[in-house]
PDB file of C-alpha atoms in Angstrom:
ATOM      1  CA  ILE A   1      22.205  -6.356  -9.943  1.00 69.00           C
ATOM      2  CA  THR A   2      22.332  -7.443  -6.402  1.00 72.00           C
ATOM      3  CA  ILE A   3      18.931  -6.342  -4.771  1.00 68.00           C
ATOM      4  CA  ARG A   4      19.175  -5.857  -1.013  1.00 69.00           C
ATOM      5  CA  ASN A   5      16.090  -4.716   0.914  1.00 69.00           C
ATOM      6  CA  ARG A   6      15.032  -2.134  -1.488  1.00 72.00           C
ATOM      7  CA  THR A   7      16.604  -1.065  -4.881  1.00 75.00           C
ATOM      8  CA  ILE A   8      15.579   1.630  -7.476  1.00 78.00           C
ATOM      9  CA  VAL A   9      16.847   0.627 -10.906  1.00 81.00           C
ATOM     10  CA  LYS A  10      16.797   3.487 -13.696  1.00 85.00           C
ATOM     11  CA  ALA A  11      17.599   2.664 -17.209  1.00 87.00           C
ATOM     12  CA  ARG A  12      17.646   4.063 -20.712  1.00 88.00           C
ATOM     13  CA  SER A  13      19.004   3.045 -23.922  1.00 91.00           C
ATOM     14  CA  VAL A  14      21.669   5.131 -25.958  1.00 91.00           C
ATOM     15  CA  GLY A  15      23.353   4.449 -29.309  1.00 91.00           C
ATOM     16  CA  LYS A  16      25.419   6.090 -31.915  1.00 92.00           C
ATOM     17  CA  ASN A  17      23.152   8.109 -34.133  1.00 92.00           C
ATOM     18  CA  TYR A  18      20.130   7.600 -32.153  1.00 91.00           C
ATOM     19  CA  LYS A  19      18.331   9.753 -29.800  1.00 91.00           C
ATOM     20  CA  PRO A  20      18.342   8.456 -26.144  1.00 88.00           C
ATOM     21  CA  SER A  21      15.312   6.734 -24.943  1.00 88.00           C
ATOM     22  CA  GLU A  22      13.090   7.987 -22.119  1.00 87.00           C
ATOM     23  CA  THR A  23      14.408   6.918 -18.693  1.00 85.00           C
ATOM     24  CA  ILE A  24      12.494   4.088 -17.084  1.00 79.00           C
ATOM     25  CA  THR A  25      12.369   3.616 -13.257  1.00 76.00           C
ATOM     26  CA  ALA A  26      11.651   0.358 -11.482  1.00 75.00           C
ATOM     27  CA  ARG A  27      11.531  -0.210  -7.833  1.00 74.00           C
ATOM     28  CA  PHE A  28      12.379  -3.627  -6.329  1.00 77.00           C
ATOM     29  CA  ILE A  29      11.395  -4.641  -2.713  1.00 79.00           C
ATOM     30  CA  SER A  30      12.576  -7.757  -1.069  1.00 79.00           C
ATOM     31  CA  ASP A  31      10.092 -10.148   0.275  1.00 85.00           C
ATOM     32  CA  GLY A  32       8.980  -9.690   3.842  1.00 90.00           C
ATOM     33  CA  LEU A  33       8.072 -12.204   6.410  1.00 93.00           C
ATOM     34  CA  PRO A  34       5.901 -15.159   5.211  1.00 94.00           C
ATOM     35  CA  LEU A  35       2.229 -14.598   5.848  1.00 95.00           C
ATOM     36  CA  LYS A  36      -0.195 -17.427   6.797  1.00 95.00           C
ATOM     37  CA  LYS A  37      -3.150 -15.526   5.405  1.00 94.00           C
ATOM     38  CA  THR A  38      -4.521 -12.145   4.622  1.00 95.00           C
ATOM     39  CA  SER A  39      -8.110 -10.956   4.787  1.00 95.00           C
ATOM     40  CA  PHE A  40      -9.535  -7.642   3.608  1.00 96.00           C
ATOM     41  CA  SER A  41     -12.724  -5.586   3.305  1.00 96.00           C
ATOM     42  CA  GLN A  42     -14.666  -6.233   0.136  1.00 96.00           C
ATOM     43  CA  PRO A  43     -13.446  -4.042  -2.725  1.00 97.00           C
ATOM     44  CA  ASN A  44     -15.598  -2.594  -5.280  1.00 96.00           C
ATOM     45  CA  GLU A  45     -16.667  -5.353  -7.614  1.00 94.00           C
ATOM     46  CA  TYR A  46     -14.849  -3.855 -10.659  1.00 94.00           C
ATOM     47  CA  TYR A  47     -11.642  -3.783  -8.953  1.00 94.00           C
ATOM     48  CA  SER A  48     -11.581  -6.964  -6.885  1.00 92.00           C
ATOM     49  CA  SER A  49      -9.703 -10.368  -7.176  1.00 85.00           C
ATOM     50  CA  ALA A  50     -10.469 -13.934  -6.527  1.00 79.00           C
ATOM     51  CA  LYS A  51      -6.727 -14.354  -5.392  1.00 86.00           C
ATOM     52  CA  ALA A  52      -6.734 -14.622  -1.600  1.00 85.00           C
ATOM     53  CA  ASP A  53      -2.964 -13.742  -1.521  1.00 89.00           C
ATOM     54  CA  ILE A  54      -3.280 -10.689  -3.852  1.00 92.00           C
ATOM     55  CA  LEU A  55      -1.723  -8.391  -1.189  1.00 94.00           C
ATOM     56  CA  ASN A  56       1.344 -10.589  -0.672  1.00 92.00           C
ATOM     57  CA  ASP A  57       1.831 -12.545  -4.070  1.00 91.00           C
ATOM     58  CA  ASN A  58       4.905 -10.458  -5.075  1.00 88.00           C
ATOM     59  CA  ILE A  59       3.298  -9.256  -8.115  1.00 86.00           C
ATOM     60  CA  GLY A  60       3.469  -5.409  -7.374  1.00 79.00           C
ATOM     61  CA  GLY A  61       0.830  -2.951  -8.846  1.00 74.00           C
ATOM     62  CA  ILE A  62       1.820  -0.667 -11.818  1.00 86.00           C
ATOM     63  CA  THR A  63       0.307   2.545 -12.414  1.00 90.00           C
ATOM     64  CA  ASN A  64      -2.435   1.142 -14.610  1.00 92.00           C
ATOM     65  CA  TYR A  65      -5.236   0.617 -12.036  1.00 94.00           C
ATOM     66  CA  ARG A  66      -6.896  -1.883 -14.506  1.00 92.00           C
ATOM     67  CA  SER A  67      -4.032  -4.066 -14.525  1.00 91.00           C
ATOM     68  CA  GLY A  68      -5.583  -6.675 -12.286  1.00 90.00           C
ATOM     69  CA  THR A  69      -3.015  -6.351  -9.326  1.00 92.00           C
ATOM     70  CA  TRP A  70      -4.957  -3.689  -7.453  1.00 95.00           C
ATOM     71  CA  LEU A  71      -7.961  -3.923  -4.985  1.00 96.00           C
ATOM     72  CA  GLY A  72      -9.805  -0.754  -5.487  1.00 97.00           C
ATOM     73  CA  TYR A  73     -12.264   0.696  -2.827  1.00 98.00           C
ATOM     74  CA  ASP A  74     -14.801   3.416  -2.915  1.00 97.00           C
ATOM     75  CA  SER A  75     -15.983   2.824   0.693  1.00 96.00           C
ATOM     76  CA  ASP A  76     -15.332   5.034   3.931  1.00 96.00           C
ATOM     77  CA  THR A  77     -12.908   2.282   5.715  1.00 98.00           C
ATOM     78  CA  VAL A  78     -10.762  -0.467   4.577  1.00 98.00           C
ATOM     79  CA  THR A  79      -9.583  -2.926   6.883  1.00 98.00           C
ATOM     80  CA  ILE A  80      -6.866  -5.707   6.087  1.00 97.00           C
ATOM     81  CA  GLU A  81      -5.549  -8.384   8.497  1.00 97.00           C
ATOM     82  CA  ALA A  82      -2.410 -10.393   8.095  1.00 97.00           C
ATOM     83  CA  GLU A  83      -1.603 -13.314  10.202  1.00 97.00           C
ATOM     84  CA  PHE A  84       1.702 -14.917  10.531  1.00 97.00           C
ATOM     85  CA  HIS A  85       2.564 -18.707  10.968  1.00 96.00           C
ATOM     86  CA  GLN A  86       3.847 -17.887  14.403  1.00 96.00           C
ATOM     87  CA  VAL A  87       4.867 -14.973  16.671  1.00 96.00           C
ATOM     88  CA  GLN A  88       7.214 -12.732  14.916  1.00 95.00           C
ATOM     89  CA  ASN A  89       9.622  -9.756  15.749  1.00 95.00           C
ATOM     90  CA  ILE A  90       8.439  -6.769  13.721  1.00 96.00           C
ATOM     91  CA  LYS A  91      10.216  -3.653  12.990  1.00 95.00           C
ATOM     92  CA  SER A  92       8.656  -2.230   9.946  1.00 95.00           C
ATOM     93  CA  VAL A  93       5.580  -2.506   7.547  1.00 96.00           C
ATOM     94  CA  LEU A  94       5.226  -1.500   4.053  1.00 95.00           C
ATOM     95  CA  ILE A  95       1.914  -0.850   2.037  1.00 96.00           C
ATOM     96  CA  ASN A  96       1.746  -0.132  -1.704  1.00 95.00           C
ATOM     97  CA  LEU A  97      -0.898   2.402  -2.629  1.00 97.00           C
ATOM     98  CA  LEU A  98      -1.612   3.993  -6.045  1.00 96.00           C
ATOM     99  CA  GLN A  99      -1.814   7.769  -6.681  1.00 97.00           C
ATOM    100  CA  ASP A 100      -3.714   8.531  -9.861  1.00 96.00           C
ATOM    101  CA  GLU A 101      -5.663  11.718  -9.117  1.00 96.00           C
ATOM    102  CA  GLY A 102      -6.596  12.154 -12.646  1.00 95.00           C
ATOM    103  CA  SER A 103      -8.665   8.913 -12.287  1.00 96.00           C
ATOM    104  CA  TRP A 104      -9.824  10.149  -8.851  1.00 97.00           C
ATOM    105  CA  ILE A 105      -7.500   7.708  -7.028  1.00 98.00           C
ATOM    106  CA  PHE A 106      -6.000   9.502  -3.926  1.00 98.00           C
ATOM    107  CA  MET A 107      -3.938   8.492  -0.861  1.00 98.00           C
ATOM    108  CA  PRO A 108      -5.989   7.780   1.977  1.00 98.00           C
ATOM    109  CA  GLU A 109      -6.769  10.488   4.761  1.00 98.00           C
ATOM    110  CA  LEU A 110      -5.248   8.230   7.257  1.00 98.00           C
ATOM    111  CA  LEU A 111      -3.436   4.984   7.422  1.00 98.00           C
ATOM    112  CA  LEU A 112      -3.327   3.040  10.985  1.00 98.00           C
ATOM    113  CA  VAL A 113      -1.438  -0.030  11.528  1.00 98.00           C
ATOM    114  CA  TYR A 114      -2.048  -2.148  14.753  1.00 98.00           C
ATOM    115  CA  TYR A 115      -0.373  -5.267  16.068  1.00 97.00           C
ATOM    116  CA  PHE A 116      -1.870  -7.939  18.256  1.00 97.00           C
ATOM    117  CA  ASP A 117      -0.216  -7.706  21.629  1.00 94.00           C
ATOM    118  CA  THR A 118       0.007 -11.301  22.769  1.00 89.00           C
ATOM    119  CA  ASP A 119       0.433 -10.380  26.305  1.00 89.00           C
ATOM    120  CA  LYS A 120      -2.417  -7.955  26.668  1.00 92.00           C
ATOM    121  CA  LYS A 121      -4.588  -9.868  24.346  1.00 94.00           C
ATOM    122  CA  GLU A 122      -5.635  -6.724  22.313  1.00 96.00           C
ATOM    123  CA  PHE A 123      -4.609  -4.651  19.182  1.00 97.00           C
ATOM    124  CA  THR A 124      -2.263  -1.864  20.121  1.00 96.00           C
ATOM    125  CA  LEU A 125      -1.147   0.937  17.589  1.00 96.00           C
ATOM    126  CA  PHE A 126       2.121   0.185  15.749  1.00 97.00           C
ATOM    127  CA  GLY A 127       2.111   3.340  13.614  1.00 96.00           C
ATOM    128  CA  GLN A 128       0.096   5.745  11.493  1.00 97.00           C
ATOM    129  CA  GLU A 129       0.437   8.281   8.672  1.00 97.00           C
ATOM    130  CA  LYS A 130      -1.687  11.297   7.730  1.00 98.00           C
ATOM    131  CA  PHE A 131      -1.828  12.336   4.044  1.00 97.00           C
ATOM    132  CA  ASN A 132      -1.828  15.902   2.714  1.00 94.00           C
ATOM    133  CA  HIS A 133      -4.284  16.534  -0.178  1.00 95.00           C
ATOM    134  CA  ASN A 134      -3.700  20.290  -0.672  1.00 92.00           C
ATOM    135  CA  GLN A 135      -2.182  19.951  -4.117  1.00 91.00           C
ATOM    136  CA  ALA A 136      -2.068  17.499  -6.920  1.00 91.00           C
ATOM    137  CA  GLY A 137       0.549  14.768  -6.961  1.00 89.00           C
ATOM    138  CA  GLU A 138       2.159  12.747  -9.746  1.00 89.00           C
ATOM    139  CA  LYS A 139       0.798   9.586 -11.001  1.00 93.00           C
ATOM    140  CA  THR A 140       2.830   6.901  -9.145  1.00 91.00           C
ATOM    141  CA  CYS A 141       2.902   3.616  -6.974  1.00 91.00           C
ATOM    142  CA  ARG A 142       3.761   4.949  -3.580  1.00 93.00           C
ATOM    143  CA  VAL A 143       5.303   2.503  -1.013  1.00 91.00           C
ATOM    144  CA  ILE A 144       4.565   3.798   2.523  1.00 95.00           C
ATOM    145  CA  GLU A 145       6.598   2.496   5.152  1.00 95.00           C
ATOM    146  CA  LEU A 146       6.055   2.559   8.988  1.00 96.00           C
ATOM    147  CA  ASN A 147       8.747   1.706  11.525  1.00 95.00           C
ATOM    148  CA  THR A 148       8.915   1.358  15.269  1.00 91.00           C
ATOM    149  CA  SER A 149      11.794   2.157  17.539  1.00 86.00           C
ATOM    150  CA  HIS A 150      10.763  -0.536  20.131  1.00 86.00           C
ATOM    151  CA  LYS A 151      10.623  -4.355  19.991  1.00 86.00           C
ATOM    152  CA  VAL A 152       7.198  -5.753  18.713  1.00 95.00           C
ATOM    153  CA  LYS A 153       6.293  -9.397  18.852  1.00 95.00           C
ATOM    154  CA  THR A 154       3.144 -10.403  17.387  1.00 97.00           C
ATOM    155  CA  ASP A 155       1.336 -12.995  15.262  1.00 97.00           C
ATOM    156  CA  ARG A 156      -1.241 -10.516  13.662  1.00 97.00           C
ATOM    157  CA  LEU A 157      -1.470  -7.230  12.180  1.00 98.00           C
ATOM    158  CA  LYS A 158      -4.309  -4.825  11.261  1.00 98.00           C
ATOM    159  CA  PHE A 159      -4.252  -2.119   8.632  1.00 98.00           C
ATOM    160  CA  VAL A 160      -7.063   0.530   8.703  1.00 98.00           C
ATOM    161  CA  LEU A 161      -7.134   2.911   5.975  1.00 98.00           C
ATOM    162  CA  LEU A 162      -9.529   5.752   5.741  1.00 98.00           C
ATOM    163  CA  PRO A 163     -10.194   6.854   2.029  1.00 98.00           C
ATOM    164  CA  LEU A 164     -10.579  10.417   1.062  1.00 97.00           C
ATOM    165  CA  LYS A 165     -14.340  11.091   1.670  1.00 97.00           C
ATOM    166  CA  LYS A 166     -14.275  14.569  -0.062  1.00 96.00           C
ATOM    167  CA  ILE A 167     -12.089  15.324  -3.027  1.00 97.00           C
ATOM    168  CA  PRO A 168     -10.525  18.787  -2.377  1.00 96.00           C
ATOM    169  CA  GLY A 169     -11.606  21.902  -4.213  1.00 95.00           C
ATOM    170  CA  TRP A 170      -8.523  22.135  -6.709  1.00 96.00           C
ATOM    171  CA  HIS A 171      -9.790  18.940  -8.350  1.00 96.00           C
ATOM    172  CA  SER A 172     -12.585  18.453 -11.011  1.00 95.00           C
ATOM    173  CA  GLY A 173     -14.214  15.845  -8.655  1.00 95.00           C
ATOM    174  CA  LYS A 174     -14.520  18.356  -5.869  1.00 96.00           C
ATOM    175  CA  ASP A 175     -16.538  17.042  -2.873  1.00 96.00           C
ATOM    176  CA  GLN A 176     -17.040  13.659  -4.492  1.00 97.00           C
ATOM    177  CA  HIS A 177     -15.708  10.484  -2.731  1.00 97.00           C
ATOM    178  CA  GLY A 178     -12.135   9.586  -3.829  1.00 97.00           C
ATOM    179  CA  TRP A 179     -11.028   5.985  -4.762  1.00 98.00           C
ATOM    180  CA  LEU A 180      -8.374   4.026  -2.795  1.00 98.00           C
ATOM    181  CA  PHE A 181      -6.253   1.311  -4.622  1.00 98.00           C
ATOM    182  CA  ILE A 182      -3.983  -1.057  -2.567  1.00 97.00           C
ATOM    183  CA  ASP A 183      -1.480  -3.846  -3.596  1.00 93.00           C
ATOM    184  CA  GLU A 184       1.254  -5.666  -1.702  1.00 94.00           C
ATOM    185  CA  ILE A 185       2.004  -5.607   1.933  1.00 95.00           C
ATOM    186  CA  LYS A 186       5.187  -6.531   3.353  1.00 94.00           C
ATOM    187  CA  VAL A 187       6.386  -6.981   6.806  1.00 95.00           C
ATOM    188  CA  TYR A 188       9.843  -7.003   8.185  1.00 94.00           C
TER     189      TYR A 188
END
């Protein structure tokens, strides 16, 4: 199987006189631009990692939030900074988030991505995404992609995520603070 930028593989086993297995789905994402370093807000002590490169180690998170591949947050704001070895042309960014509402893990209220404008010497908005929490979603790893239509040259990115501060009324944790779990960022 040749994997280009992104490939989804679905597989199941079948055999004579046997019931077919369940279908398993795996998503493969090509590596992005090499990062010099990443830094991030301090996660909750139970869902943290000593690995400095946990967000770009190419070990993607699975739907088990206790797998050790996720950073878990129960704070109001999460900030991630990514630095490149040199100025790069950027056209898209990906971030992998966990959605497991049964475990009180929600998509953020808002995701903002900024790039450092080397001419203006300030951070400028690259893109944003707001998330709807009106109904339950499936337990899944969600890869969120933000693209730009104009040329962006930068040596740094900043991700700002605002976790869900009040779990919606349809959930048993109504009005409590939601969790946010993050793993893997890719830049293209």
